Coordinates of C-alpha atoms and ligand atoms in Angstrom, one line a residue:
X219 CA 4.4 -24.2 18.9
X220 CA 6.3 -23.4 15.4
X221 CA 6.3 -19.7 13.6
X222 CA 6.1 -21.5 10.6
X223 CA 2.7 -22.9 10.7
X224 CA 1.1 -25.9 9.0
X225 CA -2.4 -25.5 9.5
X226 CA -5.6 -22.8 9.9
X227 CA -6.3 -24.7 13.1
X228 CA -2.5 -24.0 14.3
X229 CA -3.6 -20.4 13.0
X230 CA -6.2 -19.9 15.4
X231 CA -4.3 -21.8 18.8
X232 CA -1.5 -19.3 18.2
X233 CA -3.5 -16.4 18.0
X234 CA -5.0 -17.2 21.2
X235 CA -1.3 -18.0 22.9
X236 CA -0.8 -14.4 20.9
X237 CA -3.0 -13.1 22.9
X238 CA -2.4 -14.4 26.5
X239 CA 1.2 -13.4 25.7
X240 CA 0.0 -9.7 24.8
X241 CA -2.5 -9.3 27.7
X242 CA 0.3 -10.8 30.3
X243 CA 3.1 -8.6 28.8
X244 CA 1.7 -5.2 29.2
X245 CA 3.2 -2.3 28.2
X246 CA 5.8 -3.1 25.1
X247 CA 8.8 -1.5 25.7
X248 CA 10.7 0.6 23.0
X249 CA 13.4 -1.7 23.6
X250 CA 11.3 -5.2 22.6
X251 CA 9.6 -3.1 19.7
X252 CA 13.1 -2.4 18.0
X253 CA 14.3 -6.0 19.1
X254 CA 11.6 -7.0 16.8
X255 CA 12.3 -4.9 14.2
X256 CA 16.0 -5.9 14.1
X257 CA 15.6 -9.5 13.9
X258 CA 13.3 -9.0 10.7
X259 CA 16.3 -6.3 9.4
X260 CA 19.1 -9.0 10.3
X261 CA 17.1 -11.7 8.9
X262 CA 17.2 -9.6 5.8
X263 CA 20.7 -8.6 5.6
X264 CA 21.7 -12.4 6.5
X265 CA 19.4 -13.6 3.9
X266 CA 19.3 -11.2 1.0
X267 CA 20.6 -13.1 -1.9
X268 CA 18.8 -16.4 -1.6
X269 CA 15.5 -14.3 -1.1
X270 CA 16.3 -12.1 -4.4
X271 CA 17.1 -15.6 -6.4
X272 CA 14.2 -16.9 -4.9
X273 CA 12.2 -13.7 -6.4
X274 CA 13.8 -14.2 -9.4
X275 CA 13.2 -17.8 -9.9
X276 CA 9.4 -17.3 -8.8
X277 CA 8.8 -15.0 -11.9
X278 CA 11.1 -16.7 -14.0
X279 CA 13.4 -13.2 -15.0
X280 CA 13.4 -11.0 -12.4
X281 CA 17.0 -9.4 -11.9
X282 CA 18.4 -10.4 -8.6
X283 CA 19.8 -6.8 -8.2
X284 CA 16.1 -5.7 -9.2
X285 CA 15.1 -7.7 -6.0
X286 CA 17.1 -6.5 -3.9
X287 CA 15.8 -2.7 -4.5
X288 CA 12.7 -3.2 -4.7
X289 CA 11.7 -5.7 -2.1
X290 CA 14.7 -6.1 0.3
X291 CA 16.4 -2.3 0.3
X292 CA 12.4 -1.1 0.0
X293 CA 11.6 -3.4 3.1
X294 CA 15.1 -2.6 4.9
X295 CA 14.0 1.5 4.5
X296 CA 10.6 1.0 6.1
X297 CA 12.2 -1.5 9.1
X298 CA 15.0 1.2 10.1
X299 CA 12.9 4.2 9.4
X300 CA 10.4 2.9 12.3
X301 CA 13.3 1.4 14.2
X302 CA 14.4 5.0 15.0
X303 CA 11.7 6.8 15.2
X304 CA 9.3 4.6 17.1
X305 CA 10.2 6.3 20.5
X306 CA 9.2 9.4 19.7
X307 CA 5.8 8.3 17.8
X308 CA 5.1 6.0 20.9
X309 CA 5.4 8.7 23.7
X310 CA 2.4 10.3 25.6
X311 CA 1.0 13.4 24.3
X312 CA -0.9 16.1 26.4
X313 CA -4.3 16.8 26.0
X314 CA -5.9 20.2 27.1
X315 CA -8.6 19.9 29.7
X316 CA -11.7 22.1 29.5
X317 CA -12.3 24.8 31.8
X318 CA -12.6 25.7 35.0
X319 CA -11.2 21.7 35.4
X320 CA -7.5 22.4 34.0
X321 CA -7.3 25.0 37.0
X322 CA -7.7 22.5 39.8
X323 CA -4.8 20.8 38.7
X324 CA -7.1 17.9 36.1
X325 CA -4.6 16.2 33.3
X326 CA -5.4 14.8 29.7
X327 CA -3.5 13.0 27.9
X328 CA -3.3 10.3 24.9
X329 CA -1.4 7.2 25.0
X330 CA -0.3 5.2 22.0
X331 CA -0.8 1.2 22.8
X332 CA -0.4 -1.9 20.9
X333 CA -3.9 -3.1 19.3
X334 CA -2.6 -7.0 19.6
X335 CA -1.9 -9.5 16.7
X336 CA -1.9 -7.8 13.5
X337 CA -2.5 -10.3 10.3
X338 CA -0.6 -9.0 6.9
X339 CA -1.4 -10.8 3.6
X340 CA 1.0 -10.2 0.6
X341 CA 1.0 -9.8 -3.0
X342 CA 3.5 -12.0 -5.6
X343 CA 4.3 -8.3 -7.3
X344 CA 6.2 -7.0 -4.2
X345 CA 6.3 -10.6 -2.7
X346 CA 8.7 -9.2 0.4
X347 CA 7.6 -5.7 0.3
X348 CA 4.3 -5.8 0.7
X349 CA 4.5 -8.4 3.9
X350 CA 7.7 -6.9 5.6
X351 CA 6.8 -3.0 5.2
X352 CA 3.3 -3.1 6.9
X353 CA 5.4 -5.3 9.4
X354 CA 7.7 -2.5 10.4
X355 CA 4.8 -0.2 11.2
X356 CA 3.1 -2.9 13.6
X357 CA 6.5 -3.8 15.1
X358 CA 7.1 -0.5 15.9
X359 CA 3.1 0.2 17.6
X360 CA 4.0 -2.6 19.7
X361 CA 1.9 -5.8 18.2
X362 CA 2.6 -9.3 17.1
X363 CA 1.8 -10.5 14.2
X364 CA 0.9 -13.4 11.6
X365 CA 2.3 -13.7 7.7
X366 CA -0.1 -14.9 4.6
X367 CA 2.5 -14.6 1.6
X368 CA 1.1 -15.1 -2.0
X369 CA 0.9 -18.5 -3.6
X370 CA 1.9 -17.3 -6.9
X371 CA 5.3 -17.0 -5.6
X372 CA 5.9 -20.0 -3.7
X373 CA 9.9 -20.7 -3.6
X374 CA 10.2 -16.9 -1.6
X375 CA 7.1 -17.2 0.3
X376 CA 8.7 -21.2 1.5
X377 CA 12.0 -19.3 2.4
X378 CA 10.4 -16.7 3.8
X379 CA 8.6 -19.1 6.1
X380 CA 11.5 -21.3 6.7
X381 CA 13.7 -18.2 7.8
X382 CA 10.8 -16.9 10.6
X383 CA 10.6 -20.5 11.7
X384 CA 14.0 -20.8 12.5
X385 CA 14.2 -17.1 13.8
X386 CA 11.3 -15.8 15.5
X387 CA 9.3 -16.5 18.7
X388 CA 5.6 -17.4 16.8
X389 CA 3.9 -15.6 19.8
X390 CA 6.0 -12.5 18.2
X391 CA 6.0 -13.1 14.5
X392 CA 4.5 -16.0 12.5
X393 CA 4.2 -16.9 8.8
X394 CA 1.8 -19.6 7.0
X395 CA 1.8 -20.3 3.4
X396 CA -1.4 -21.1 1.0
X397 CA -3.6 -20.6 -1.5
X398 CA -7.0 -18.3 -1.6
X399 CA -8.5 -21.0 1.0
X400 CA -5.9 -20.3 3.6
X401 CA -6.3 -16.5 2.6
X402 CA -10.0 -16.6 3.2
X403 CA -9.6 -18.6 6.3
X404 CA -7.0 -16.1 7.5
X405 CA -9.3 -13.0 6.7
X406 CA -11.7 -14.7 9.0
X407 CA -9.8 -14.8 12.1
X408 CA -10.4 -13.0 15.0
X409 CA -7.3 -10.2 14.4
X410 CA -6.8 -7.0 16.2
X411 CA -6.1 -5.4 13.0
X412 CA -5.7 -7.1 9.1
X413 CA -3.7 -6.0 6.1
X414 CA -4.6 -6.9 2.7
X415 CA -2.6 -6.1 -0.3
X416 CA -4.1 -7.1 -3.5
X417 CA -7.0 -6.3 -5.6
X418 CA -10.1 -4.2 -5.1
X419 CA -12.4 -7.5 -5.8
X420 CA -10.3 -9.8 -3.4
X421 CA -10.1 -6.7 -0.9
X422 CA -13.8 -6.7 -0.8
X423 CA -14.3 -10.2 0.6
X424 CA -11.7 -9.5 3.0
X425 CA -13.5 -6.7 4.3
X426 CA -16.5 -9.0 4.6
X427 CA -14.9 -11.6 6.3
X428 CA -13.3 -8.9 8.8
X429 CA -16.5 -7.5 9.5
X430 CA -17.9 -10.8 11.0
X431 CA -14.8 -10.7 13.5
X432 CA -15.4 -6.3 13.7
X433 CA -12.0 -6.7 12.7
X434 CA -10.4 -3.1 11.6
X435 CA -8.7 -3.5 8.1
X436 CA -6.2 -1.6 6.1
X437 CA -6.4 -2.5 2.1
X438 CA -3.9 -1.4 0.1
X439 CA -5.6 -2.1 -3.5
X440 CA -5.2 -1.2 -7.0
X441 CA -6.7 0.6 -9.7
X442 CA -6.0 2.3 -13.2
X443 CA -3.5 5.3 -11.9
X444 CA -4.0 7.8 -14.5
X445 CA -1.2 10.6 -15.7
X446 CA -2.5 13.8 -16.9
X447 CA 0.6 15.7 -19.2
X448 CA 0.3 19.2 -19.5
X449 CA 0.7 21.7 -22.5
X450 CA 3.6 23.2 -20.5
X451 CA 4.9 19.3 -20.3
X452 CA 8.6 18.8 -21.1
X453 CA 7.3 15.8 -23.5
X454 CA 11.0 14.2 -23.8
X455 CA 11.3 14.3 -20.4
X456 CA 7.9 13.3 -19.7
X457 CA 8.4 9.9 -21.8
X458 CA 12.0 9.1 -20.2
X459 CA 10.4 9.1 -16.8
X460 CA 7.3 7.2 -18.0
X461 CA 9.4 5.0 -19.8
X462 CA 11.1 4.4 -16.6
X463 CA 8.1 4.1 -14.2
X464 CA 7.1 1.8 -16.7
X465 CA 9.2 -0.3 -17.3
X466 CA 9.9 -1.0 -13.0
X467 CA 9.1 -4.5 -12.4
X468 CA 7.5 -5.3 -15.7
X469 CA 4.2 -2.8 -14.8
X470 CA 3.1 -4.8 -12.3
X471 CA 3.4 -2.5 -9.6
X472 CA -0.1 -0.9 -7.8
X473 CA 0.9 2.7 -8.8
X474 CA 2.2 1.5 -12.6
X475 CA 1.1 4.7 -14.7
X476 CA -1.6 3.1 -16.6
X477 CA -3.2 5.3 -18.7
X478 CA -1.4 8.9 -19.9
X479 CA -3.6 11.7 -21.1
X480 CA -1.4 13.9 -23.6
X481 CA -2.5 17.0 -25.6
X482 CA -3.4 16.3 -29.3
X483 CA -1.0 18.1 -30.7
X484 CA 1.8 16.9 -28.4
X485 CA 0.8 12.7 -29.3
X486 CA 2.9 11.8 -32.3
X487 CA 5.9 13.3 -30.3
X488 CA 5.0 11.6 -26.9
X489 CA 4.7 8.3 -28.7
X490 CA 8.2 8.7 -30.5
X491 CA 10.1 9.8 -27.7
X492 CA 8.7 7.3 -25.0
X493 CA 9.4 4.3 -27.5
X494 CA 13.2 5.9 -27.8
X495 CA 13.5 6.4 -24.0
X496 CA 12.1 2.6 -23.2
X497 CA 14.3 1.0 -26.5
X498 CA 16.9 2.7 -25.0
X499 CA 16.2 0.6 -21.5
X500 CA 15.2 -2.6 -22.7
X501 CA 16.5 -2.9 -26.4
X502 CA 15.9 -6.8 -26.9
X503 CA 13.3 -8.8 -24.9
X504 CA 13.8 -12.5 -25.1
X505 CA 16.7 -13.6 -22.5
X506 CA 17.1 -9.7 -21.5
X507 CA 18.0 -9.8 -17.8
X508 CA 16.7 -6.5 -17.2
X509 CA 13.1 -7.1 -18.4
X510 CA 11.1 -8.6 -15.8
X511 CA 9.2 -11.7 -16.9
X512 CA 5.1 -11.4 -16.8
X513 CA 4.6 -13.8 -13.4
X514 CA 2.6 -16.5 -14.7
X515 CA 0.8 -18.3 -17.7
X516 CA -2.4 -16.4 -16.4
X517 CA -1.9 -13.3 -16.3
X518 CA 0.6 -13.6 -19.7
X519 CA -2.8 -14.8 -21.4
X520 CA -4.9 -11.6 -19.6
X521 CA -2.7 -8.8 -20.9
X522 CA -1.9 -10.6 -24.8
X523 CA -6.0 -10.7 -24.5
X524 CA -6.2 -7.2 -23.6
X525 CA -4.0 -6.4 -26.8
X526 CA -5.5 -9.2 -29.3
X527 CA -8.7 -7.2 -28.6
X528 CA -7.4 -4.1 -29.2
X529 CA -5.9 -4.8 -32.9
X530 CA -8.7 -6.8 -33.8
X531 CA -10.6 -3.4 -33.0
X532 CA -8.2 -1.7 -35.4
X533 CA -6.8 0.2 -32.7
X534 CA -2.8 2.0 -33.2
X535 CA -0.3 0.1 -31.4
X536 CA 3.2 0.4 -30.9
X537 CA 5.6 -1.9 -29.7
X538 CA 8.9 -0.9 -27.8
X539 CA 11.7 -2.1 -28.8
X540 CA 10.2 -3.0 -31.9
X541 CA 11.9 -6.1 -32.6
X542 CA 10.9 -9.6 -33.0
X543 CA 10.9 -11.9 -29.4
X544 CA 10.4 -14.9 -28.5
X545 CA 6.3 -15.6 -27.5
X546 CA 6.8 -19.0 -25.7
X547 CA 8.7 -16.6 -22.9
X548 CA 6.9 -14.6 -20.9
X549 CA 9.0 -11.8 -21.2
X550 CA 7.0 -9.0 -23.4
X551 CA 8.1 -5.7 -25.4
X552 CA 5.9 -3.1 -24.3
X553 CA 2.7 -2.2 -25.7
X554 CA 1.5 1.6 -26.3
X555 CA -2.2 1.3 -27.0
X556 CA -3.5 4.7 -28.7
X557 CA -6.6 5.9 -27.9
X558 CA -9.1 2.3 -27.5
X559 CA -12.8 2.5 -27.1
X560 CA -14.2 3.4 -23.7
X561 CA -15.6 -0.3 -23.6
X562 CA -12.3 -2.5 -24.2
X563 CA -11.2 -4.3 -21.7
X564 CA -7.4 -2.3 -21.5
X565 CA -9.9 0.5 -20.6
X566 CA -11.9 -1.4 -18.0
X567 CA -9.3 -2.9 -16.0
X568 CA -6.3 -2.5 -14.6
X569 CA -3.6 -3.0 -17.0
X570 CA -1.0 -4.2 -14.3
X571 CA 1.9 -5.6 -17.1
X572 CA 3.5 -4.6 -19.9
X573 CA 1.0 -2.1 -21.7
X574 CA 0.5 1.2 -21.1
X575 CA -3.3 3.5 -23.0
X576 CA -2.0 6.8 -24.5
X577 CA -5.3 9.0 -24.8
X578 CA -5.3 12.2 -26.8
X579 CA -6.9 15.4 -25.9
X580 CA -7.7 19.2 -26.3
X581 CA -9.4 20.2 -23.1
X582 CA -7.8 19.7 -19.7
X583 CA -11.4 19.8 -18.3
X584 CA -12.4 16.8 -20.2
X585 CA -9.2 14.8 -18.9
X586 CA -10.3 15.8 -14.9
X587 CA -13.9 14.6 -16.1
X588 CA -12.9 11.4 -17.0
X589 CA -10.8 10.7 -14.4
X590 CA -13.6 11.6 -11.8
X591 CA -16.2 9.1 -13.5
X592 CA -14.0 6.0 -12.7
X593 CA -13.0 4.4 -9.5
X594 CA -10.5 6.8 -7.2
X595 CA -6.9 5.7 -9.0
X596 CA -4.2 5.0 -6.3
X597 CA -1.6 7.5 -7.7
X598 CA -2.3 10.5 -10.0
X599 CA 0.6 12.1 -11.7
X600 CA 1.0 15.3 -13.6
X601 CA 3.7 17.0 -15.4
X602 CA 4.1 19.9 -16.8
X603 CA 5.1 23.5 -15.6
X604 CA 1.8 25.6 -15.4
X605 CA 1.0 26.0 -11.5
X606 CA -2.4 26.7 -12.0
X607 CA -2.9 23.6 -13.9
X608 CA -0.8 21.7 -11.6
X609 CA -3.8 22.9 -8.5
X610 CA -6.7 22.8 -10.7
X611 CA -6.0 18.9 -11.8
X612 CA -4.9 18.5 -7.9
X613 CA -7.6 20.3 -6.2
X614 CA -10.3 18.3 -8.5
X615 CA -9.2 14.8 -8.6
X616 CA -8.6 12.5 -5.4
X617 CA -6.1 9.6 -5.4
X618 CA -4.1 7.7 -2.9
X619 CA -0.9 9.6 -3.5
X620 CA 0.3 12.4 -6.4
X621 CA 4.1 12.2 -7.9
X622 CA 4.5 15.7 -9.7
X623 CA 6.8 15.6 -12.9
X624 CA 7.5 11.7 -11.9
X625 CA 5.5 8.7 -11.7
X626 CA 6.4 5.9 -8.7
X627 CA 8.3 8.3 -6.2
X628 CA 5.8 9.3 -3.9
X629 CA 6.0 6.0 -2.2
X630 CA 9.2 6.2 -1.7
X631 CA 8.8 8.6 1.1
X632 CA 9.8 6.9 4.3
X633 CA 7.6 9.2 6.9
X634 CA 4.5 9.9 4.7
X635 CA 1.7 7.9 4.4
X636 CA 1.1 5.4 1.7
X637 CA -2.2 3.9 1.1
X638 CA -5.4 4.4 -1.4
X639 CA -8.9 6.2 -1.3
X640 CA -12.6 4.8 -2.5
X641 CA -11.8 1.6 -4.3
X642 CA -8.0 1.8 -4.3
X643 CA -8.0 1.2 -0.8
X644 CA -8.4 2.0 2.7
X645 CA -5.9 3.4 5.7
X646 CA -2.4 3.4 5.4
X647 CA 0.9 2.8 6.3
X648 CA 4.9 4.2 6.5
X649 CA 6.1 6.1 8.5
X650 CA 4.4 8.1 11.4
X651 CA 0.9 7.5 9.5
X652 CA 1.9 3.7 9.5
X653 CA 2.5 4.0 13.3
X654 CA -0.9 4.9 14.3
X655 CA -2.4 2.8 11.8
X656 CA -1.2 -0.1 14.2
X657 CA -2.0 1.8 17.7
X658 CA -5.2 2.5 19.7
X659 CA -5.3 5.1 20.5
X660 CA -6.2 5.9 24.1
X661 CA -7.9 9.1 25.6
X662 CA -6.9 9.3 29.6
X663 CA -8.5 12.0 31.9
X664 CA -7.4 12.2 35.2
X665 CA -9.5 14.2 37.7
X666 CA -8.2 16.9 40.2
X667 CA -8.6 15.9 44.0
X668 CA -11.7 18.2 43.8
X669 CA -14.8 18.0 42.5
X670 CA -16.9 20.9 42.3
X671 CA -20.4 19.7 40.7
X672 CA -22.2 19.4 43.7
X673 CA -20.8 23.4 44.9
X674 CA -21.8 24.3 41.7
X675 CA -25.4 23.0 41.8
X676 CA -24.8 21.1 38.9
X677 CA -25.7 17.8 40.1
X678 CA -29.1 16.6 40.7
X679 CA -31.9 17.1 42.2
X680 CA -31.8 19.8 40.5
X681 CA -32.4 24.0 41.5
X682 CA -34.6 25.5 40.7
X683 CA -32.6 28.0 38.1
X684 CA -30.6 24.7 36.5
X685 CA -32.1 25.5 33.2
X686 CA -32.1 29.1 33.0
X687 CA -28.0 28.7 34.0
X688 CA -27.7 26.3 31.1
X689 CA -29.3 28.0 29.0
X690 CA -27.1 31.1 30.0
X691 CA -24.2 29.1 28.4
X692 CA -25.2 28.6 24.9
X693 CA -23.5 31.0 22.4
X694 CA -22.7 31.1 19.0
Ligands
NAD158 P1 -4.8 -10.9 -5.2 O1 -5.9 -10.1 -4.7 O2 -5.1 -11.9 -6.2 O3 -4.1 -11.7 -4.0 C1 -3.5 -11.0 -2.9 C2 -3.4 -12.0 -1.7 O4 -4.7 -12.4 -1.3 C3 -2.6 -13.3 -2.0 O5 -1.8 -13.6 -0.8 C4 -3.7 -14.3 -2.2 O6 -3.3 -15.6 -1.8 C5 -4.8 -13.8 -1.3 N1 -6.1 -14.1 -1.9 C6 -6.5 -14.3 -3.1 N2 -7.8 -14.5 -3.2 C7 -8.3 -14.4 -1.9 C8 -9.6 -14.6 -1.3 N3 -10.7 -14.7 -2.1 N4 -9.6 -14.4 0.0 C9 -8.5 -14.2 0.8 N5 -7.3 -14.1 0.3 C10 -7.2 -14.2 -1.1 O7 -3.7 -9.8 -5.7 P2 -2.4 -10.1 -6.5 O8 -2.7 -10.6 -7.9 O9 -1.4 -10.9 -5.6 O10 -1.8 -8.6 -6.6 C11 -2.1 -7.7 -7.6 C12 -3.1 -6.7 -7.1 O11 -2.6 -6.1 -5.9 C13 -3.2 -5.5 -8.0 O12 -4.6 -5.1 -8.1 C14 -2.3 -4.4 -7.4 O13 -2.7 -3.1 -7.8 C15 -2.5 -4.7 -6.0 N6 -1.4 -4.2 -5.2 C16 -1.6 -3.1 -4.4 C17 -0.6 -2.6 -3.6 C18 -0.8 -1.5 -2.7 O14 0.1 -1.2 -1.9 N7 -1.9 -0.7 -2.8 C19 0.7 -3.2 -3.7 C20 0.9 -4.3 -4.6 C21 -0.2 -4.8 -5.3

């Protein structure tokens, strides 16, 4: 048996010998758990550069230092954070027992324990990231687990594979490559627990396919993360950190701002200062190093569409840096798109490149309104000083996470969960969160020596007062 596997029907021997191995093992010991952990941190540390050039190669432009922040210092974070903190988030926890039990000497408690093999599928966006962070979690609650990297990154997702072959015991980690055929076969195994990252309409049939298998899933989708800038808004600061947030891995990140509600009277300054602030970042586009290439033909033809529609509608936009590039490269200036009709498709979906809806308004109400008709976003982020504001947008909106006078950093928090609500997603992971995710966990009730029922006439047949003695006991 290889951890690099060739086939679905491979796939489904190993998860059997998965779990032989897990039922003969017993308890995992916090020892093996951050074993695991460290061979996936080693294999990273050993590994880093060819991975990042890999990454880079894969989207043809993405800076190899880029890589290494995002996807192998972003992985490296979640892998230590759970490395030293599993032993504390795996210990017993008491329970109090009820009345008049707890005084002869009965004991509750709850016990984290592995679920099994958990199955992680990937995204190309994150292509490390978004395998290797949901790993650290399971690792550290104990499981095993199985690999589906994205085809549309195939040189990292073949290293990848070829590293865990050559490193990893496949009945503790194991990795196949493929297509949406070995994703749907893969979503259809029996798993103790499956991870999807990618879209709301992919993460649907997943949750289909699971459900045949009862299988519990985590999806960690997308959606159109809104930010709402208030009156009391620094605008020039504002833009800078958009322009920032923005401009991180091309847009094609899950909680990209997408669409940025600013007041009227504030527009003509917001637009001006976030095309300074991301001119200033990126000021050419063909052969810049920094800009990240869109990843493929496909979606390079999805997000010109979504801006061919928009001019032909006669809709503003404004391009940042505005200077003339090179179209047969897939790396793209920036696109603000001022206020488009409700029923263009930059409106409808999410945006997830190089493009980024500015929408005017005049009543804060309005903005909350139209948030709350579309799908729950993934990330909402507000800036601006006014607290009441800030708790009125908070307290009536619902997204996966909130940045407050940022846009991105929320994720970033090592212990605090990470994960979307409605159709951005469902469950979590990082951190503490992450680590019970991954666990069952267990309910154990151990009985004094005693047992008092039958003394207490509890038990049947029943006397002849039973009822009036229950009924003695219901209060408000
Ligand atoms: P995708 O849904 O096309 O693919 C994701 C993975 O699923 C890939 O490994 C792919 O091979 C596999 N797959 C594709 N179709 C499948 C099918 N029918 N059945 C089973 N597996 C299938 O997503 P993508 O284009 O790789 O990523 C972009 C999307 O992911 C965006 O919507 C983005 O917001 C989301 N995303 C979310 C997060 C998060 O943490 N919430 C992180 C990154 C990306």
């Amino acid at each position: 048996m290889r951890a690099h596997l060739q086939s679905i029907d491979e796939l489904s021997s190993l998860l059997a010998a998965q779990r032989q191995a897990f039922d003969q093992q017993g308890p995992v010991s916090a020892e093996q758990r951050r074993s695991r952990l460290q061979q996936v941190i080693d294999l990273l540390v050993d590994h880093h550069q060819p991975l990042a050039e890999a990454m880079d190669a894969d989207f043809g432009g993405r800076h190899p230092g880029f890589g290494l922040m995002n996807d192998v210092l972003g992985s490296l974070g979640s892998l230590k954070h759970a490395r030293d903190h599993l032993e504390g988030w795996m210990a017993d926890e008491p329970r109090p027992v009820f009345a008049p039990y707890d005084q002869l000497g009965a004991q509750g408690w709850v016990r984290y324990q592995p679920k099994g093999s958990v199955g992680i599928i990937g995204t190309w966006n994150a292509p490390l990231f978004t395998l290797l962070s949901p790993l650290a979690c399971a690792f550290a609650a104990g499981n095993r687990a199985v690999l589906k990297p994205s085809e549309i990154v195939p040189r990292t997702a073949e290293l990848l594979a070829q590293l865990i072959g050559e490193r990893f015991d496949p009945l503790e980690l194991a990795i196949i490559t493929g297509g949406v055929e070995v994703g749907q076969a893969f979503a259809s195994q029996p798993f103790n627990h499956l991870v999807f990252t990618g879209s709301t309409e992919v993460g649907r049939d997943i949750m289909r396919r699971a459900a045949d298998n009862l299988v519990p899933v985590t999806l960690e989708l997308g959606g159109k993360s809104p930010v709402v800038i208030g009156e009391s808004a620094d605008i020039a600061e504002a833009a800078r950190r958009l322009a920032i947030a923005k401009g991180t891995n091309g847009g094609q990140i899950c909680i990209s701002p997408d669409r940025v509600f600013v007041p009227v009277a504030q527009r003509e300054q917001f637009i001006r200062q976030f095309a300074e602030a991301y001119s200033g970042l990126y000021p050419t586009v063909t052969d810049n190093p920094d800009l990240v290439s869109v990843v493929n033909e496909r979606h390079l033809q999805r997000l010109d569409a979504y801006l061919d529609e928009v001019r032909d509608l006669g809709v503003e936009v404004v391009q940042c840096p505005d200077v003339a590039f090179d179209a047969s490269q897939r790396k793209r200036p920036l696109s603000l798109v001022i206020n488009p009709p409700l029923t263009s498709r930059i409106m409808r979906e999410e945006i997830f490149g190089q493009a980024l809806v500015v929408l005017s308004y005049s009543d804060i109400h309005h903005v909350v309104e139209e948030i709350n008709q579309g799908e729950r976003p993934l990330a909402l982020y507000y800036f601006g000083s006014d607290q009441a504001e800030q708790h009125y947008v908070l307290g009536h909106t619902l997204s996966g996470g909130v940045s407050i006078n940022d846009a991105l950093m929320h994720a970033a928090l090592e212990n605090a969960p990470f994960g979307g609500v409605g159709a951005s997603g469902l469950g979590r992971y990082h951190g503490h969160e992450g680590f019970l995710e991954f666990s069952h966990v267990r309910t154990v009730y151990q009985a004094p020596a005693t047992d008092p029922r039958g003394d207490w006439g509890m038990l049947p047949p029943y006397h002849e007062g039973f009822t009036a003695v229950m009924q003695s006991q219901i209060s408000r």
